Tab-separated table of C-alpha atoms in Angstrom:
chain	number	residue	atom	x	y	z
A	1	MET	CA	0.308	-0.127	-0.522
A	2	ILE	CA	2.323	2.717	0.338
A	3	GLY	CA	4.420	1.916	-2.032
A	4	SER	CA	4.733	5.118	-4.741
A	5	GLN	CA	3.660	7.925	-3.322
A	6	LYS	CA	6.720	9.896	-2.141
A	7	MET	CA	7.432	9.973	1.911
A	8	LEU	CA	8.321	12.304	4.467
A	9	ALA	CA	9.800	11.722	7.885
A	10	ILE	CA	10.104	15.189	9.196
A	11	VAL	CA	12.387	15.641	12.606
A	12	PRO	CA	11.737	18.183	15.029
A	13	ALA	CA	15.262	18.225	16.833
A	14	TYR	CA	16.571	20.081	19.899
A	15	ASN	CA	19.115	19.516	22.320
A	16	GLU	CA	18.748	15.286	21.047
A	17	ALA	CA	21.927	14.327	19.863
A	18	GLY	CA	21.529	11.081	22.186
A	19	SER	CA	19.168	9.924	20.811
A	20	ILE	CA	19.162	11.570	16.944
A	21	VAL	CA	20.564	8.279	15.263
A	22	GLU	CA	19.024	5.716	16.453
A	23	VAL	CA	15.680	8.099	15.612
A	24	VAL	CA	16.821	8.745	11.381
A	25	GLU	CA	18.072	4.336	11.678
A	26	ASP	CA	14.864	3.301	13.260
A	27	ILE	CA	13.168	4.936	10.427
A	28	GLN	CA	15.452	4.041	8.184
A	29	ARG	CA	15.501	0.491	8.621
A	30	VAL	CA	11.173	-0.016	9.112
A	31	ILE	CA	10.607	2.469	5.982
A	32	PRO	CA	13.810	2.485	4.007
A	33	ALA	CA	11.744	4.234	0.674
A	34	MET	CA	10.785	6.815	3.438
A	35	ASP	CA	12.893	10.260	3.436
A	36	VAL	CA	14.649	11.582	5.941
A	37	LEU	CA	14.504	14.845	7.181
A	38	VAL	CA	16.441	16.593	10.724
A	39	VAL	CA	14.672	20.196	11.449
A	40	ASN	CA	17.679	20.699	13.648
A	41	ASP	CA	15.926	24.270	16.462
A	42	CYS	CA	19.238	25.442	16.808
A	43	SER	CA	20.448	23.310	19.092
A	44	THR	CA	23.350	23.728	20.974
A	45	ASP	CA	25.364	19.997	21.147
A	46	GLN	CA	25.733	17.048	18.731
A	47	THR	CA	23.109	16.872	17.337
A	48	GLU	CA	23.801	18.620	13.983
A	49	ALA	CA	27.134	16.883	13.476
A	50	ARG	CA	25.579	13.666	14.822
A	51	ALA	CA	22.604	14.121	12.326
A	52	ARG	CA	24.701	14.378	8.904
A	53	ASN	CA	26.616	11.311	9.190
A	54	THR	CA	23.765	9.457	8.727
A	55	THR	CA	21.879	9.150	5.403
A	56	SER	CA	19.081	12.277	6.612
A	57	THR	CA	19.051	15.540	5.374
A	58	VAL	CA	19.731	18.277	7.654
A	59	ILE	CA	17.701	21.550	7.446
A	60	SER	CA	19.744	23.887	10.546
A	61	LEU	CA	17.024	26.842	11.802
A	62	SER	CA	20.266	29.691	12.679
A	63	PHE	CA	18.518	30.230	15.824
A	64	ASN	CA	15.423	28.593	18.630
A	65	LEU	CA	12.045	28.414	17.048
A	66	GLY	CA	10.852	26.270	18.977
A	67	ILE	CA	8.873	23.042	17.827
A	68	GLY	CA	6.304	24.755	15.567
A	69	GLY	CA	8.446	26.811	13.788
A	70	ALA	CA	10.768	23.513	13.530
A	71	VAL	CA	7.756	21.802	12.052
A	72	GLN	CA	7.038	23.964	9.866
A	73	THR	CA	9.321	24.224	8.435
A	74	GLY	CA	9.750	19.966	7.586
A	75	PHE	CA	6.489	21.568	5.972
A	76	LYS	CA	7.507	24.084	4.035
A	77	TYR	CA	10.062	21.293	2.842
A	78	ALA	CA	7.685	18.313	1.841
A	79	ALA	CA	5.961	21.181	0.623
A	80	GLU	CA	7.995	22.389	-1.749
A	81	ASN	CA	9.682	18.886	-2.449
A	82	GLY	CA	6.569	17.614	-3.443
A	83	TYR	CA	6.239	15.544	-0.936
A	84	ASP	CA	2.582	12.588	-0.698
A	85	ILE	CA	3.169	11.789	2.938
A	86	ALA	CA	4.868	13.506	6.194
A	87	VAL	CA	5.799	11.687	9.263
A	88	GLN	CA	5.889	13.786	12.701
A	89	VAL	CA	7.896	11.288	14.362
A	90	ASP	CA	10.105	13.459	16.655
A	91	GLY	CA	14.162	13.500	18.229
A	92	ASP	CA	13.876	12.248	21.590
A	93	GLY	CA	13.130	8.844	20.826
A	94	GLN	CA	9.744	8.118	22.260
A	95	HIS	CA	7.386	7.367	18.994
A	96	MET	CA	8.644	4.256	17.357
A	97	ALA	CA	9.388	3.968	13.691
A	98	SER	CA	7.200	0.670	14.054
A	99	GLU	CA	4.131	1.853	14.091
A	100	ILE	CA	4.903	4.925	10.801
A	101	PRO	CA	3.229	1.895	8.204
A	102	LEU	CA	-0.337	2.095	11.101
A	103	LEU	CA	0.220	5.920	10.001
A	104	ILE	CA	0.388	5.615	7.073
A	105	ASN	CA	-1.993	2.958	6.642
A	106	THR	CA	-4.338	4.381	8.429
A	107	MET	CA	-4.973	6.941	6.331
A	108	GLU	CA	-5.501	5.489	3.494
A	109	THR	CA	-7.944	3.224	5.118
A	110	CYS	CA	-9.877	5.867	6.620
A	111	GLN	CA	-8.949	8.779	3.490
A	112	ALA	CA	-7.978	10.739	5.839
A	113	ASP	CA	-5.863	14.304	5.757
A	114	VAL	CA	-4.001	13.697	8.996
A	115	VAL	CA	-3.901	9.967	11.405
A	116	ILE	CA	-2.201	11.329	15.146
A	117	GLY	CA	-0.951	8.232	16.581
A	118	SER	CA	-2.576	8.123	19.953
A	119	ARG	CA	-1.509	6.174	23.856
A	120	PHE	CA	-4.981	6.853	24.738
A	121	ILE	CA	-7.050	5.248	23.038
A	122	GLU	CA	-5.547	1.579	23.888
A	123	LYS	CA	-3.787	0.912	27.859
A	124	LYS	CA	-0.270	0.139	26.711
A	125	GLY	CA	1.909	0.630	29.178
A	126	TYR	CA	2.655	4.577	29.010
A	127	THR	CA	2.228	6.419	31.517
A	128	THR	CA	1.802	10.596	32.963
A	129	SER	CA	2.288	13.054	35.102
A	130	TRP	CA	-1.078	14.133	36.533
A	131	VAL	CA	-0.889	17.896	34.751
A	132	ARG	CA	-0.060	15.824	32.006
A	133	ARG	CA	-3.739	13.889	32.520
A	134	LEU	CA	-5.149	17.291	33.192
A	135	GLY	CA	-4.182	18.856	30.570
A	136	VAL	CA	-4.902	15.796	28.490
A	137	THR	CA	-8.870	15.759	29.379
A	138	VAL	CA	-9.379	19.390	28.964
A	139	PHE	CA	-7.651	19.641	25.625
A	140	THR	CA	-10.259	16.283	25.107
A	141	ASN	CA	-13.470	18.039	26.169
A	142	LEU	CA	-12.666	20.797	24.148
A	143	ASN	CA	-11.916	20.046	20.903
A	144	SER	CA	-14.636	16.757	21.749
A	145	LEU	CA	-17.020	19.989	21.722
A	146	VAL	CA	-15.846	22.458	19.050
A	147	LEU	CA	-14.969	19.722	16.787
A	148	ARG	CA	-17.634	17.407	17.520
A	149	LYS	CA	-14.842	14.468	17.086
A	150	ARG	CA	-13.264	12.908	19.627
A	151	ILE	CA	-9.501	13.445	19.606
A	152	THR	CA	-7.836	11.992	22.291
A	153	ASP	CA	-4.647	12.476	22.567
A	154	ASN	CA	-3.970	16.298	21.217
A	155	THR	CA	-0.791	16.143	22.283
A	156	SER	CA	0.360	13.447	21.105
A	157	GLY	CA	3.508	15.108	17.327
A	158	PHE	CA	3.678	11.242	16.166
A	159	ARG	CA	1.147	11.932	13.151
A	160	ALA	CA	1.189	11.678	9.614
A	161	TYR	CA	-0.349	14.503	6.593
A	162	ASN	CA	-0.980	14.110	3.534
A	163	ARG	CA	0.015	16.809	0.634
A	164	ARG	CA	-2.842	19.017	1.361
A	165	ALA	CA	-2.611	18.722	4.952
A	166	ILE	CA	1.279	19.272	3.968
A	167	ILE	CA	0.146	22.406	1.611
A	168	PHE	CA	-2.031	23.587	4.595
A	169	LEU	CA	0.421	23.404	7.364
A	170	SER	CA	3.648	24.789	5.536
A	171	GLY	CA	1.981	28.303	5.450
A	172	ASN	CA	-0.324	28.368	8.624
A	173	TYR	CA	1.098	26.093	11.873
A	174	PRO	CA	1.020	27.141	15.731
A	175	GLN	CA	4.366	28.729	16.896
A	176	ASP	CA	5.198	27.873	20.910
A	177	TYR	CA	2.663	24.705	21.650
A	178	PRO	CA	1.141	23.708	18.182
A	179	GLU	CA	-0.737	20.059	18.672
A	180	PRO	CA	-3.422	21.038	20.327
A	181	GLU	CA	-3.593	24.110	18.621
A	182	SER	CA	-3.842	22.317	15.887
A	183	VAL	CA	-5.664	19.870	15.703
A	184	ILE	CA	-8.741	22.362	16.605
A	185	LEU	CA	-7.300	24.797	12.939
A	186	LEU	CA	-6.797	20.878	11.214
A	187	GLY	CA	-10.279	21.072	12.604
A	188	VAL	CA	-12.838	23.999	11.279
A	189	ASN	CA	-10.624	23.947	8.082
A	190	GLY	CA	-12.573	21.124	7.530
A	191	PHE	CA	-9.808	18.552	7.133
A	192	HIS	CA	-10.587	14.718	8.006
A	193	LEU	CA	-8.609	13.781	11.220
A	194	GLU	CA	-8.643	10.250	12.338
A	195	GLU	CA	-6.840	8.594	15.551
A	196	VAL	CA	-4.721	5.312	16.132
A	197	PRO	CA	-3.642	3.689	19.438
A	198	VAL	CA	0.142	3.299	19.238
A	199	GLN	CA	2.708	2.329	21.658
A	200	MET	CA	5.158	4.848	22.971
A	201	ARG	CA	9.055	4.829	24.524
A	202	GLU	CA	9.972	6.504	27.236
A	203	ARG	CA	12.958	9.631	26.305
A	204	ILE	CA	15.850	7.790	25.689
A	205	HIS	CA	17.448	10.631	25.935
A	206	GLY	CA	16.721	15.184	27.372
A	207	GLN	CA	13.207	15.722	29.220
A	208	SER	CA	10.481	16.735	27.475
A	209	SER	CA	9.807	20.169	26.539
A	210	ILE	CA	7.344	20.444	29.632
A	211	SER	CA	7.785	20.770	32.394
A	212	ALA	CA	5.141	21.368	36.035
A	213	VAL	CA	6.210	24.773	36.033
A	214	ARG	CA	5.418	26.400	31.965
A	215	SER	CA	2.301	23.824	32.568
A	216	ILE	CA	-0.583	26.506	34.109
A	217	TYR	CA	0.900	29.257	30.741
A	218	TYR	CA	0.997	26.271	28.493
A	219	MET	CA	-2.681	26.064	29.659
A	220	VAL	CA	-3.945	30.138	29.289
A	221	LYS	CA	-1.481	30.361	26.210
A	222	VAL	CA	-3.283	26.659	24.656
A	223	LEU	CA	-6.945	27.711	25.614
A	224	LEU	CA	-6.986	31.015	24.042
A	225	ALA	CA	-5.205	30.428	20.974
A	226	ILE	CA	-7.152	27.499	20.619
A	227	PHE	CA	-10.587	30.526	21.307
A	228	VAL	CA	-9.041	33.006	19.152
A	229	ASP	CA	-8.466	30.640	16.079
A	230	ILE	CA	-12.458	28.860	16.719
A	231	PHE	CA	-12.748	33.051	15.219
A	232	LYS	CA	-11.225	33.278	13.491
A	233	GLU	CA	-11.182	34.080	10.284
A	234	ARG	CA	-11.054	30.165	7.426
A	235	LEU	CA	-8.169	30.440	5.786
A	236	HIS	CA	-9.032	28.631	2.967
B	1	MET	CA	-2.984	81.327	31.129
B	2	ASP	CA	-2.923	78.951	33.485
B	3	ARG	CA	0.172	77.759	35.386
B	4	VAL	CA	-1.152	74.149	33.960
B	5	GLN	CA	-1.779	75.425	30.608
B	6	ILE	CA	1.520	76.655	30.212
B	7	VAL	CA	3.509	73.784	31.660
B	8	SER	CA	1.646	70.473	29.264
B	9	ILE	CA	2.309	72.785	26.340
B	10	SER	CA	5.792	73.167	26.565
B	11	LEU	CA	6.024	69.590	27.538
B	12	VAL	CA	3.663	68.865	24.271
B	13	VAL	CA	6.324	71.387	21.850
B	14	LEU	CA	8.759	69.651	23.693
B	15	LEU	CA	7.903	66.153	22.308
B	16	LEU	CA	6.778	67.619	18.969
B	17	GLY	CA	10.417	68.983	18.505
B	18	VAL	CA	11.604	65.001	19.666
B	19	ILE	CA	9.263	63.532	17.701
B	20	PHE	CA	10.338	66.113	14.466
B	21	GLN	CA	14.447	65.394	15.067
B	22	LEU	CA	13.774	61.234	14.959
B	23	ILE	CA	11.979	61.577	11.293
B	24	ARG	CA	14.724	63.940	9.934
B	25	LYS	CA	17.882	62.008	11.860
B	26	ASN	CA	15.549	58.976	10.285
B	27	ARG	CA	16.176	56.829	13.163
B	28	LEU	CA	12.110	56.581	13.403
B	29	LEU	CA	10.084	56.299	10.165
B	30	GLU	CA	6.837	58.008	9.177
B	31	GLN	CA	4.704	55.230	9.272
B	32	TYR	CA	6.098	54.764	13.737
B	33	SER	CA	5.636	58.540	13.963
B	34	LEU	CA	1.565	59.525	13.089
B	35	LEU	CA	0.854	57.796	15.631
B	36	TRP	CA	3.657	59.681	18.024
B	37	ILE	CA	2.942	62.902	16.135
B	38	LEU	CA	-1.249	62.668	16.279
B	39	SER	CA	-0.663	61.624	20.142
B	40	ALA	CA	0.625	65.416	20.730
B	41	ALA	CA	-2.264	67.378	18.225
B	42	ILE	CA	-4.548	65.946	20.429
B	43	LEU	CA	-3.628	67.287	23.528
B	44	LEU	CA	-1.785	70.295	21.736
B	45	LEU	CA	-5.166	70.544	21.167
B	46	ILE	CA	-6.805	70.525	24.831
B	47	SER	CA	-4.094	72.098	25.940
B	48	LEU	CA	-4.547	75.712	24.020
B	49	TRP	CA	-7.538	75.581	23.769
B	50	LYS	CA	-8.644	75.151	27.131
B	51	GLY	CA	-12.612	75.747	26.045
B	52	LEU	CA	-12.719	71.969	25.108
B	53	LEU	CA	-11.341	71.140	27.614
B	54	ASP	CA	-14.007	72.006	30.420
B	55	LEU	CA	-16.463	70.875	27.620
B	56	ILE	CA	-15.029	67.554	27.269
B	57	SER	CA	-14.367	67.300	31.584
B	58	SER	CA	-18.831	68.392	32.045
B	59	LEU	CA	-19.325	66.367	29.238
B	60	ALA	CA	-17.345	62.986	31.370
B	61	GLY	CA	-17.867	63.851	34.622
B	62	ILE	CA	-14.803	64.550	36.064
B	63	TYR	CA	-14.211	66.802	37.882
B	64	TYR	CA	-11.074	68.571	37.866
B	65	PRO	CA	-10.311	69.325	33.856
B	66	PRO	CA	-7.174	68.740	34.245
B	67	SER	CA	-6.839	65.331	34.705
B	68	ALA	CA	-9.067	64.981	31.610
B	69	LEU	CA	-5.950	65.863	29.773
B	70	PHE	CA	-4.027	63.700	31.667
B	71	LEU	CA	-6.532	61.012	30.607
B	72	PHE	CA	-5.791	61.911	27.331
B	73	ALA	CA	-2.411	61.596	27.565
B	74	ILE	CA	-3.054	57.591	29.183
B	75	LEU	CA	-4.749	57.110	26.093
B	76	CYS	CA	-2.643	58.073	23.887
B	77	GLY	CA	0.855	55.320	25.320
B	78	ILE	CA	-2.559	52.662	25.305
B	79	MET	CA	-3.178	53.196	22.036
B	80	ILE	CA	1.147	54.062	21.036
B	81	ALA	CA	1.072	50.809	23.545
B	82	LEU	CA	-1.367	48.934	21.727
B	83	HIS	CA	0.666	49.801	18.202
B	84	PHE	CA	3.680	48.154	19.119
B	85	SER	CA	2.687	45.168	20.094
B	86	VAL	CA	0.528	44.896	16.209
B	87	VAL	CA	4.069	46.110	14.854
B	88	ILE	CA	6.044	43.339	17.118
B	89	SER	CA	4.287	41.053	16.006
B	90	ARG	CA	4.289	40.249	12.120
B	91	LEU	CA	7.361	41.301	12.954
B	92	THR	CA	8.172	38.000	15.362
B	93	LYS	CA	5.476	36.285	12.430
B	94	GLN	CA	8.173	38.360	9.794
B	95	ASN	CA	10.940	36.924	11.601
B	96	HIS	CA	10.551	33.591	11.517
B	97	THR	CA	9.104	33.483	8.317
B	98	LEU	CA	12.770	34.698	6.718
B	99	ALA	CA	14.810	31.781	9.796
B	100	GLN	CA	13.038	28.468	7.998
B	101	GLU	CA	13.745	30.513	4.904
B	102	ILE	CA	16.863	31.048	5.346
B	103	ALA	CA	16.984	27.131	5.897
B	104	LEU	CA	15.226	25.888	3.556
B	105	LEU	CA	17.656	28.077	0.827
B	106	LYS	CA	20.990	26.550	3.045
B	107	GLN	CA	19.737	22.890	2.290
B	108	LYS	CA	19.712	23.332	-1.424
B	109	ILE	CA	23.023	25.197	-1.483
B	110	GLU	CA	25.482	22.229	0.259
B	111	ILE	CA	22.876	20.302	-2.129
B	112	ILE	CA	24.449	22.432	-4.673
B	113	GLY	CA	27.449	22.513	-3.749
B	114	LYS	CA	28.348	18.688	-3.304
B	115	SER	CA	26.773	18.340	-6.866
B	116	LYS	CA	30.047	19.952	-7.780
B	117	ASP	CA	32.460	18.252	-6.023
B	118	PHE	CA	30.407	15.549	-7.175
B	119	LYS	CA	31.474	16.392	-10.910
B	120	CYS	CA	35.649	17.569	-10.048
B	121	GLU	CA	35.723	14.326	-9.090
B	122	GLU	CA	34.172	12.978	-12.379
């Protein structure tokens, strides 16, 4: 099924020297036909040098844009270079390459524009902190309310996008904490989202970009952004 | 002429002088100076024309007319601050877009460089 389409894995990486090589090699072992793009978000460690030693394409930003800006760079690259499918795989190694075919197959069988790899549909041995759980509950209910469709893991960055979604997001992608907001943005602009249960690993190295202290700011910022998106003019 | 009038007029004239000087020396773009000039003009008008200030005060229920002057000054300040936020937001967006475009271009140049090297080896 995966055959003739041009596929790209977008790997945003900020200081992921400890895991980046493994992430790239995993993807290429599982799906040799998939190109890998590492977007180095101005890391201060060996991320760039190590990524360049792999067969991946490396794009380095001149200053740190944050996850949203880095992933959007990947969408721009995918749009420019004619990719049909882009899969975001985080550079920290928590997303498993072996689950990528599942995302792409779901996209084809459900005729979806976006498939979110979710760790909450089925319980598969993954525990999270209570702040994160609270945020997840809030976003799940809010997004379900707005979109009339239940998305259980709005914070998952493990997603597959088709060409239409790639082109849309290369022009409009939220910057700070893009995952929950982009679900709304895609939903209200008429994209078909699907969700599929996946397993995720504990992080190989480094820390989650969301610490407990910043989680309140995170919630308020994203909630505001979501409300703004609901009332903003449609982008099509 | 009240003392408060003299003080406010001379302050506004000073402000206008600084604004014009900044424009003249190319340190302030005209598009960003418009709001400043507008604000200064409003303040100058109500400083000069005391009757207007009294009228506005009685209409708005302000007992002490000079405080209406402060109200205008604060409103002008808020307007300008808001304008700055809009400008900064736009610059931030443009800055992001530029960083992304540069990164994409750097990668393209790398590829071109590599393909040239390859030809040389042949």
